[in-house]
Amino acid sequence: MLLLQPLIGLLLISLAHGDCPILISPVDVVVEYGDSFSANCSSTDETIQFGLSWDGYDETMKKTEDDIFVDVTNWEMNLTCYMYSNKTKCSQGLPVTIYKTPDSVSISIVNHRGPMIEGQQYELQCDIYNVAPVQELTVKWYKGQTLLNQTTFTEDNKSPVNETATLQIRPDRTDDGAQYRCEAELDLGEDGPQYPTESLQPLSAELHYTPKPSSSTETIIKNDEVTRTCTVKANPAPTYTSHSEHLKEEISSSVLQSPTLSPGNYTCTATNSLGSDSKVFIIESKESRCPIQLVPWRAVVRYGDSVAVNCSATVPHKGLGWEASEGGVPMTKDKKMITWRVSHLTEWDIQPYCYINHEKQCQVELPVTIYSQFPCY
């Protein structure tokens, strides 16, 4: 019986509403503050004697028996049409939504000036001034043309207010120069006007980030008449130094002229105010270069952990193998790549190398660094 009571109540309300033969045109009104509108109230039943009356109007409104003419100068408006007859007295309200587009919209970074730092978190703030009704307001956040997020509001204010929306971001180097903006949009229904208002000045993100080479190593053949550079993208712009045991002094440049350098390893370091990173150029003579490649080119492994390194032949060969006190691989003629693998490395001074039989036999030693976080007994 308790479950039926809500249904019975709904039925009675529906019948009561259906018994009121009032027609208001339009059925609802969406109007900008300061504009005007008119509405008509009539009966859908011409067989009965009736009288009509508008309630909720003031001295700023004009009305006739059936029509009302309104200049919207008040944010609070509740208009109701009443019908009187010898049979019934009923009423119907006219929903009126009064809106005002924002005076301005602005975007800023909270408690921060100057460039942002890669990886740090920042709060963007969007300020919307003098907008109504706020419960119909949506703030949309964009980076370029990409929608990042949107904010809605639950306050039930009919008159204009100032609102603030925020967005947390953690930019990376790809965001340097990105354009952030916020848009304030009033959703006034499918039949209502649409008024998106962009932020007047998008926020251009200037980002500072450390140097980061595209690769940590590069092999150069000495006889190649080429120039190599370790130039990297960084902000602020980095300075460069190159050093090697084969150089008498550091080179304050990102450029290496391979024909002028002796075979060996050359480290180029890029530095700015946020940090530094390095790239190693391995210069080999054409005659001495062994046509195999180790991936990775060096191994750093914790004592007792596993390790695996691939050795690939870059030319056709007559034999390829790994020589090591642990994990050695016998020479094979039918594979282009073989793997040195140790599941539990406990030899501190292990020196594995990969060898190949090509025009002559040559080998490349794998540098292995073993470390321990705790004393070993």
Coordinates of C-alpha atoms in Angstrom, one line a residue:
M1 CA 0.0 0.0 0.0
L2 CA 2.9 2.4 0.7
L3 CA 4.3 1.8 -2.7
L4 CA 1.0 2.9 -4.4
Q5 CA 0.7 6.2 -2.6
P6 CA 3.3 8.1 -4.6
L7 CA 1.7 6.9 -7.8
I8 CA -1.8 8.0 -6.7
G9 CA -0.4 11.4 -5.8
L10 CA 1.2 11.8 -9.2
L11 CA -2.1 10.9 -10.9
L12 CA -4.1 13.5 -8.9
I13 CA -1.5 16.2 -9.8
S14 CA -1.7 15.3 -13.4
L15 CA -5.5 15.4 -13.5
A16 CA -5.6 18.7 -11.7
H17 CA -3.1 20.2 -14.2
G18 CA -5.1 18.8 -17.1
D19 CA -8.3 20.3 -15.8
C20 CA -6.8 23.8 -16.0
P21 CA -7.5 25.0 -19.6
I22 CA -4.8 27.6 -19.7
L23 CA -2.4 28.2 -22.7
I24 CA 0.5 30.5 -22.3
S25 CA 2.5 31.5 -25.4
P26 CA 5.4 31.2 -25.4
V27 CA 5.7 28.4 -22.9
D28 CA 8.9 29.8 -21.5
V29 CA 11.1 32.9 -22.0
V30 CA 14.9 33.3 -22.2
V31 CA 15.7 37.0 -22.3
E32 CA 18.8 39.2 -21.8
Y33 CA 18.6 41.6 -18.9
G34 CA 17.5 45.0 -20.3
D35 CA 15.5 43.6 -23.2
S36 CA 11.8 43.1 -23.3
F37 CA 9.3 40.4 -24.1
S38 CA 5.6 39.7 -24.3
A39 CA 3.4 36.8 -23.4
N40 CA -0.2 35.8 -24.1
C41 CA -2.5 33.9 -21.7
S42 CA -5.7 32.3 -23.2
S43 CA -8.1 29.4 -22.5
T44 CA -8.1 26.2 -24.4
D45 CA -11.9 25.7 -23.6
E46 CA -14.1 28.2 -25.3
T47 CA -17.3 26.6 -24.0
I48 CA -17.0 28.0 -20.5
Q49 CA -17.3 31.5 -19.2
F50 CA -14.0 32.6 -17.7
G51 CA -11.8 35.5 -16.6
L52 CA -8.0 35.8 -16.9
S53 CA -5.5 37.6 -14.7
W54 CA -1.7 38.0 -14.6
D55 CA 0.0 38.0 -11.2
G56 CA 3.6 38.9 -10.5
Y57 CA 3.8 42.1 -12.6
D58 CA 4.9 45.5 -11.4
E59 CA 4.7 49.1 -12.5
T60 CA 7.4 48.5 -15.2
M61 CA 5.1 46.1 -17.0
K62 CA 2.1 46.7 -19.3
K63 CA -0.8 44.3 -19.6
T64 CA -4.1 43.9 -21.3
E65 CA -6.7 41.3 -20.4
D66 CA -4.8 38.5 -22.1
D67 CA -1.3 39.9 -22.8
I68 CA 1.6 41.2 -20.7
F69 CA 4.5 43.3 -22.0
V70 CA 7.6 43.3 -19.9
D71 CA 10.8 45.4 -19.9
V72 CA 13.3 43.3 -18.0
T73 CA 14.8 45.5 -15.3
N74 CA 14.4 43.1 -12.4
W75 CA 16.3 39.9 -11.8
E76 CA 13.5 38.3 -9.7
M77 CA 10.4 37.6 -11.9
N78 CA 7.6 35.2 -11.2
L79 CA 4.7 35.5 -13.6
T80 CA 1.5 33.5 -13.2
C81 CA -1.7 33.5 -15.3
Y82 CA -4.9 32.8 -13.3
M83 CA -8.3 31.7 -14.8
Y84 CA -11.5 32.2 -12.9
S85 CA -14.9 30.6 -13.9
N86 CA -18.0 29.3 -12.1
K87 CA -16.6 25.9 -12.4
T88 CA -12.9 26.3 -11.5
K89 CA -10.1 28.5 -10.4
C90 CA -6.6 27.5 -11.6
S91 CA -3.3 29.0 -12.6
Q92 CA -0.2 28.3 -14.7
G93 CA 3.3 29.9 -14.3
L94 CA 5.5 31.3 -17.0
P95 CA 9.2 30.2 -16.6
V96 CA 11.5 33.2 -17.2
T97 CA 15.3 32.9 -17.5
I98 CA 17.1 36.2 -17.4
Y99 CA 20.7 36.1 -18.5
K100 CA 23.7 38.4 -18.8
T101 CA 26.9 37.5 -20.7
P102 CA 30.2 38.2 -18.9
D103 CA 31.8 41.6 -19.0
S104 CA 35.2 40.0 -19.4
V105 CA 37.0 36.7 -19.0
S106 CA 40.7 36.4 -18.0
I107 CA 43.3 33.7 -17.4
S108 CA 46.3 33.7 -15.2
I109 CA 48.8 31.5 -13.2
V110 CA 48.1 31.5 -9.5
N111 CA 51.0 32.8 -7.3
H112 CA 53.6 32.6 -10.1
R113 CA 55.3 34.9 -12.5
G114 CA 57.8 34.2 -15.2
P115 CA 58.6 30.9 -17.0
M116 CA 57.3 27.6 -15.7
I117 CA 59.6 24.7 -14.9
E118 CA 59.1 21.3 -16.6
G119 CA 57.5 18.7 -14.3
Q120 CA 56.3 21.1 -11.7
Q121 CA 52.6 21.6 -10.9
Y122 CA 50.8 24.9 -11.5
E123 CA 47.3 26.2 -11.1
L124 CA 45.6 28.1 -13.8
Q125 CA 42.8 30.5 -12.8
C126 CA 39.9 31.7 -15.0
D127 CA 38.1 34.8 -13.8
I128 CA 34.6 35.5 -15.1
Y129 CA 33.1 38.9 -14.3
N130 CA 29.4 39.8 -14.0
V131 CA 27.6 36.8 -15.4
A132 CA 24.1 35.4 -14.8
P133 CA 22.6 32.9 -14.2
V134 CA 25.7 31.2 -12.8
Q135 CA 24.1 27.8 -12.6
E136 CA 23.9 27.8 -16.4
L137 CA 27.6 28.7 -16.7
T138 CA 30.3 26.3 -18.0
V139 CA 34.0 27.1 -18.1
K140 CA 35.9 25.2 -20.7
W141 CA 39.7 24.8 -20.6
Y142 CA 41.8 24.5 -23.8
K143 CA 45.4 23.9 -24.7
G144 CA 45.5 25.0 -28.4
Q145 CA 42.5 23.4 -29.9
T146 CA 42.4 20.5 -27.3
L147 CA 39.7 20.5 -24.6
L148 CA 41.4 19.8 -21.3
N149 CA 38.5 20.1 -18.8
Q150 CA 35.4 21.9 -18.0
T151 CA 33.9 23.4 -14.8
T152 CA 30.2 23.9 -13.9
F153 CA 28.7 25.7 -10.9
T154 CA 25.9 24.8 -8.5
E155 CA 25.1 28.2 -6.9
D156 CA 21.4 29.2 -7.4
N157 CA 21.9 33.0 -8.0
K158 CA 19.7 34.8 -10.4
S159 CA 21.6 38.1 -10.4
P160 CA 25.1 38.6 -11.8
V161 CA 28.1 37.3 -9.9
N162 CA 31.9 37.1 -10.4
E163 CA 33.1 33.5 -10.6
T164 CA 36.5 31.7 -10.6
A165 CA 37.5 28.4 -12.0
T166 CA 40.9 26.6 -11.6
L167 CA 42.8 23.9 -13.5
Q168 CA 45.9 22.0 -12.3
I169 CA 48.6 21.4 -15.0
R170 CA 52.0 19.8 -15.0
P171 CA 53.7 20.9 -18.3
D172 CA 56.5 19.1 -20.1
R173 CA 58.9 20.4 -22.7
T174 CA 56.4 19.8 -25.5
D175 CA 54.2 22.5 -23.9
D176 CA 56.8 25.3 -24.4
G177 CA 54.9 28.0 -26.3
A178 CA 51.5 26.3 -25.9
Q179 CA 48.4 28.6 -25.8
Y180 CA 46.1 28.0 -22.8
R181 CA 42.7 29.6 -22.7
C182 CA 39.4 29.4 -20.9
E183 CA 35.9 30.0 -22.4
A184 CA 32.8 31.0 -20.5
E185 CA 29.7 29.6 -22.0
L186 CA 26.0 30.1 -20.9
D187 CA 23.9 27.0 -21.7
L188 CA 20.4 28.5 -22.1
G189 CA 18.8 25.5 -23.7
E190 CA 18.5 24.2 -27.2
D191 CA 16.2 27.1 -28.2
G192 CA 18.1 29.7 -26.3
P193 CA 21.0 31.8 -27.7
Q194 CA 24.6 30.5 -27.3
Y195 CA 27.1 33.0 -26.0
P196 CA 30.7 31.5 -25.7
T197 CA 33.1 34.2 -24.5
E198 CA 36.8 33.4 -24.9
S199 CA 39.4 34.7 -22.6
L200 CA 40.5 38.0 -24.0
Q201 CA 44.2 37.1 -24.0
P202 CA 45.3 33.5 -24.1
L203 CA 48.1 32.5 -21.7
S204 CA 51.3 31.6 -23.7
A205 CA 53.3 29.1 -21.7
E206 CA 57.0 29.8 -21.5
L207 CA 58.7 26.7 -20.2
H208 CA 62.2 26.1 -18.8
Y209 CA 63.6 22.6 -19.1
T210 CA 67.0 20.8 -18.9
P211 CA 69.1 19.6 -21.8
K212 CA 68.2 16.0 -23.0
P213 CA 70.1 14.4 -25.9
S214 CA 68.1 12.2 -28.3
S215 CA 70.6 9.4 -27.6
S216 CA 73.3 8.7 -25.1
T217 CA 75.9 7.4 -27.5
E218 CA 76.8 7.7 -31.2
T219 CA 79.6 5.9 -33.1
I220 CA 81.6 7.9 -35.7
I221 CA 84.0 6.5 -38.2
K222 CA 87.1 8.6 -38.2
N223 CA 87.6 8.6 -42.0
D224 CA 84.1 9.9 -42.5
E225 CA 84.3 13.5 -43.7
V226 CA 81.4 14.6 -41.5
T227 CA 80.7 16.9 -38.6
R228 CA 78.9 15.7 -35.5
T229 CA 77.0 17.9 -33.1
C230 CA 75.5 17.3 -29.6
T231 CA 73.2 20.3 -29.9
V232 CA 70.1 19.7 -27.8
K233 CA 66.8 21.6 -27.3
A234 CA 66.7 23.2 -23.9
N235 CA 65.5 26.4 -22.3
P236 CA 67.4 28.5 -21.2
A237 CA 69.8 27.8 -24.1
P238 CA 72.6 25.5 -22.9
T239 CA 76.4 25.9 -23.1
Y240 CA 78.5 23.0 -24.3
T241 CA 81.8 21.4 -23.4
S242 CA 83.5 18.4 -24.9
H243 CA 86.3 16.5 -23.1
S244 CA 88.3 13.3 -23.6
E245 CA 91.6 11.8 -22.5
H246 CA 92.6 12.4 -26.2
L247 CA 92.1 16.2 -25.9
K248 CA 94.7 18.5 -24.3
E249 CA 91.9 20.8 -23.1
E250 CA 88.1 21.0 -23.2
I251 CA 86.3 22.2 -26.3
S252 CA 83.7 24.8 -25.7
S253 CA 81.6 23.8 -28.6
S254 CA 78.9 21.3 -29.5
V255 CA 80.6 20.4 -32.7
L256 CA 83.1 17.6 -33.3
Q257 CA 85.1 17.3 -36.5
S258 CA 85.7 13.6 -36.7
P259 CA 88.7 13.6 -39.2
T260 CA 90.7 15.8 -36.7
L261 CA 90.2 13.5 -33.7
S262 CA 92.0 10.4 -32.5
P263 CA 89.9 7.2 -32.0
G264 CA 88.4 7.0 -28.6
N265 CA 85.5 8.3 -26.5
Y266 CA 84.5 12.0 -26.4
T267 CA 81.9 13.3 -24.0
C268 CA 79.9 16.3 -24.9
T269 CA 78.0 17.9 -22.0
A270 CA 75.1 20.4 -22.4
T271 CA 74.4 22.6 -19.3
N272 CA 71.9 25.3 -18.4
S273 CA 70.6 26.7 -15.1
L274 CA 68.4 23.7 -14.5
G275 CA 70.9 20.9 -15.0
S276 CA 73.1 19.1 -17.5
D277 CA 73.2 15.9 -19.6
S278 CA 75.9 14.3 -21.7
K279 CA 76.3 12.3 -24.9
V280 CA 79.3 10.1 -25.7
F281 CA 80.7 10.1 -29.2
I282 CA 82.7 6.9 -29.9
I283 CA 85.2 7.6 -32.7
E284 CA 86.7 4.6 -34.4
S285 CA 89.0 4.2 -37.4
K286 CA 87.6 2.4 -40.4
E287 CA 90.2 -0.3 -40.2
S288 CA 89.8 -1.0 -36.6
R289 CA 86.0 -1.0 -36.3
C290 CA 84.5 -4.3 -35.4
P291 CA 81.1 -4.8 -37.3
I292 CA 79.0 -5.8 -34.3
Q293 CA 76.7 -3.8 -32.1
L294 CA 76.0 -4.2 -28.4
V295 CA 72.6 -3.2 -27.1
P296 CA 72.8 -1.8 -24.5
W297 CA 76.4 -0.8 -25.1
R298 CA 77.2 -1.1 -21.4
A299 CA 75.5 -2.9 -18.5
V300 CA 74.9 -1.6 -15.0
V301 CA 73.5 -4.3 -12.7
R302 CA 73.0 -4.8 -9.0
Y303 CA 74.9 -7.7 -7.4
G304 CA 72.8 -10.9 -7.7
D305 CA 70.4 -9.5 -10.3
S306 CA 69.9 -10.7 -13.8
V307 CA 71.5 -9.1 -16.9
A308 CA 71.0 -9.5 -20.7
V309 CA 72.8 -7.8 -23.6
N310 CA 72.2 -8.4 -27.3
C311 CA 75.1 -8.7 -29.8
S312 CA 74.2 -8.1 -33.4
A313 CA 76.3 -8.5 -36.6
T314 CA 76.1 -5.6 -39.0
V315 CA 77.7 -7.6 -41.9
P316 CA 77.5 -11.2 -43.1
H317 CA 79.7 -13.4 -41.0
K318 CA 81.3 -16.8 -40.6
G319 CA 80.7 -17.0 -36.8
L320 CA 79.3 -15.0 -33.9
G321 CA 79.7 -15.7 -30.2
W322 CA 80.0 -14.5 -26.7
E323 CA 83.0 -15.2 -24.5
A324 CA 82.4 -14.9 -20.7
S325 CA 83.1 -16.7 -17.5
E326 CA 79.3 -16.8 -17.0
G327 CA 76.6 -16.8 -19.8
G328 CA 79.0 -17.4 -22.7
V329 CA 77.4 -18.3 -26.0
P330 CA 79.2 -20.8 -28.4
M331 CA 80.0 -19.5 -31.9
T332 CA 77.1 -19.8 -34.3
K333 CA 77.0 -19.2 -38.1
D334 CA 73.3 -18.9 -38.7
K335 CA 72.2 -16.1 -36.4
K336 CA 72.5 -12.4 -36.8
M337 CA 72.0 -11.7 -33.1
I338 CA 72.9 -13.6 -29.9
T339 CA 72.3 -12.7 -26.3
W340 CA 74.6 -12.9 -23.3
R341 CA 72.4 -13.6 -20.3
V342 CA 73.1 -14.3 -16.6
S343 CA 70.2 -14.9 -14.3
H344 CA 72.2 -14.3 -11.0
L345 CA 75.3 -12.2 -11.5
T346 CA 77.7 -12.6 -8.6
E347 CA 81.1 -12.2 -10.3
W348 CA 82.4 -8.7 -9.6
D349 CA 85.2 -8.6 -12.3
I350 CA 83.4 -10.3 -15.1
Q351 CA 84.6 -9.1 -18.6
P352 CA 82.3 -10.5 -21.3
Y353 CA 83.0 -9.7 -25.0
C354 CA 81.2 -10.5 -28.2
Y355 CA 83.4 -11.7 -31.2
I356 CA 82.8 -12.1 -34.9
N357 CA 84.6 -13.9 -37.8
H358 CA 84.3 -11.6 -40.8
E359 CA 87.3 -10.8 -43.0
K360 CA 89.2 -11.4 -39.8
Q361 CA 88.1 -12.1 -36.2
C362 CA 87.5 -9.1 -34.0
Q363 CA 85.7 -8.5 -30.7
V364 CA 83.9 -5.8 -28.6
E365 CA 84.1 -5.9 -24.9
L366 CA 81.0 -5.1 -22.8
P367 CA 81.7 -2.6 -20.0
V368 CA 79.9 -4.1 -16.9
T369 CA 79.4 -2.1 -13.7
I370 CA 78.2 -4.1 -10.7
Y371 CA 76.9 -2.4 -7.6
S372 CA 75.5 -3.3 -4.2
Q373 CA 73.3 -1.4 -1.9
F374 CA 74.2 -3.4 1.2
P375 CA 77.5 -5.0 2.4
C376 CA 78.2 -8.4 1.0
Y377 CA 79.5 -11.1 3.4

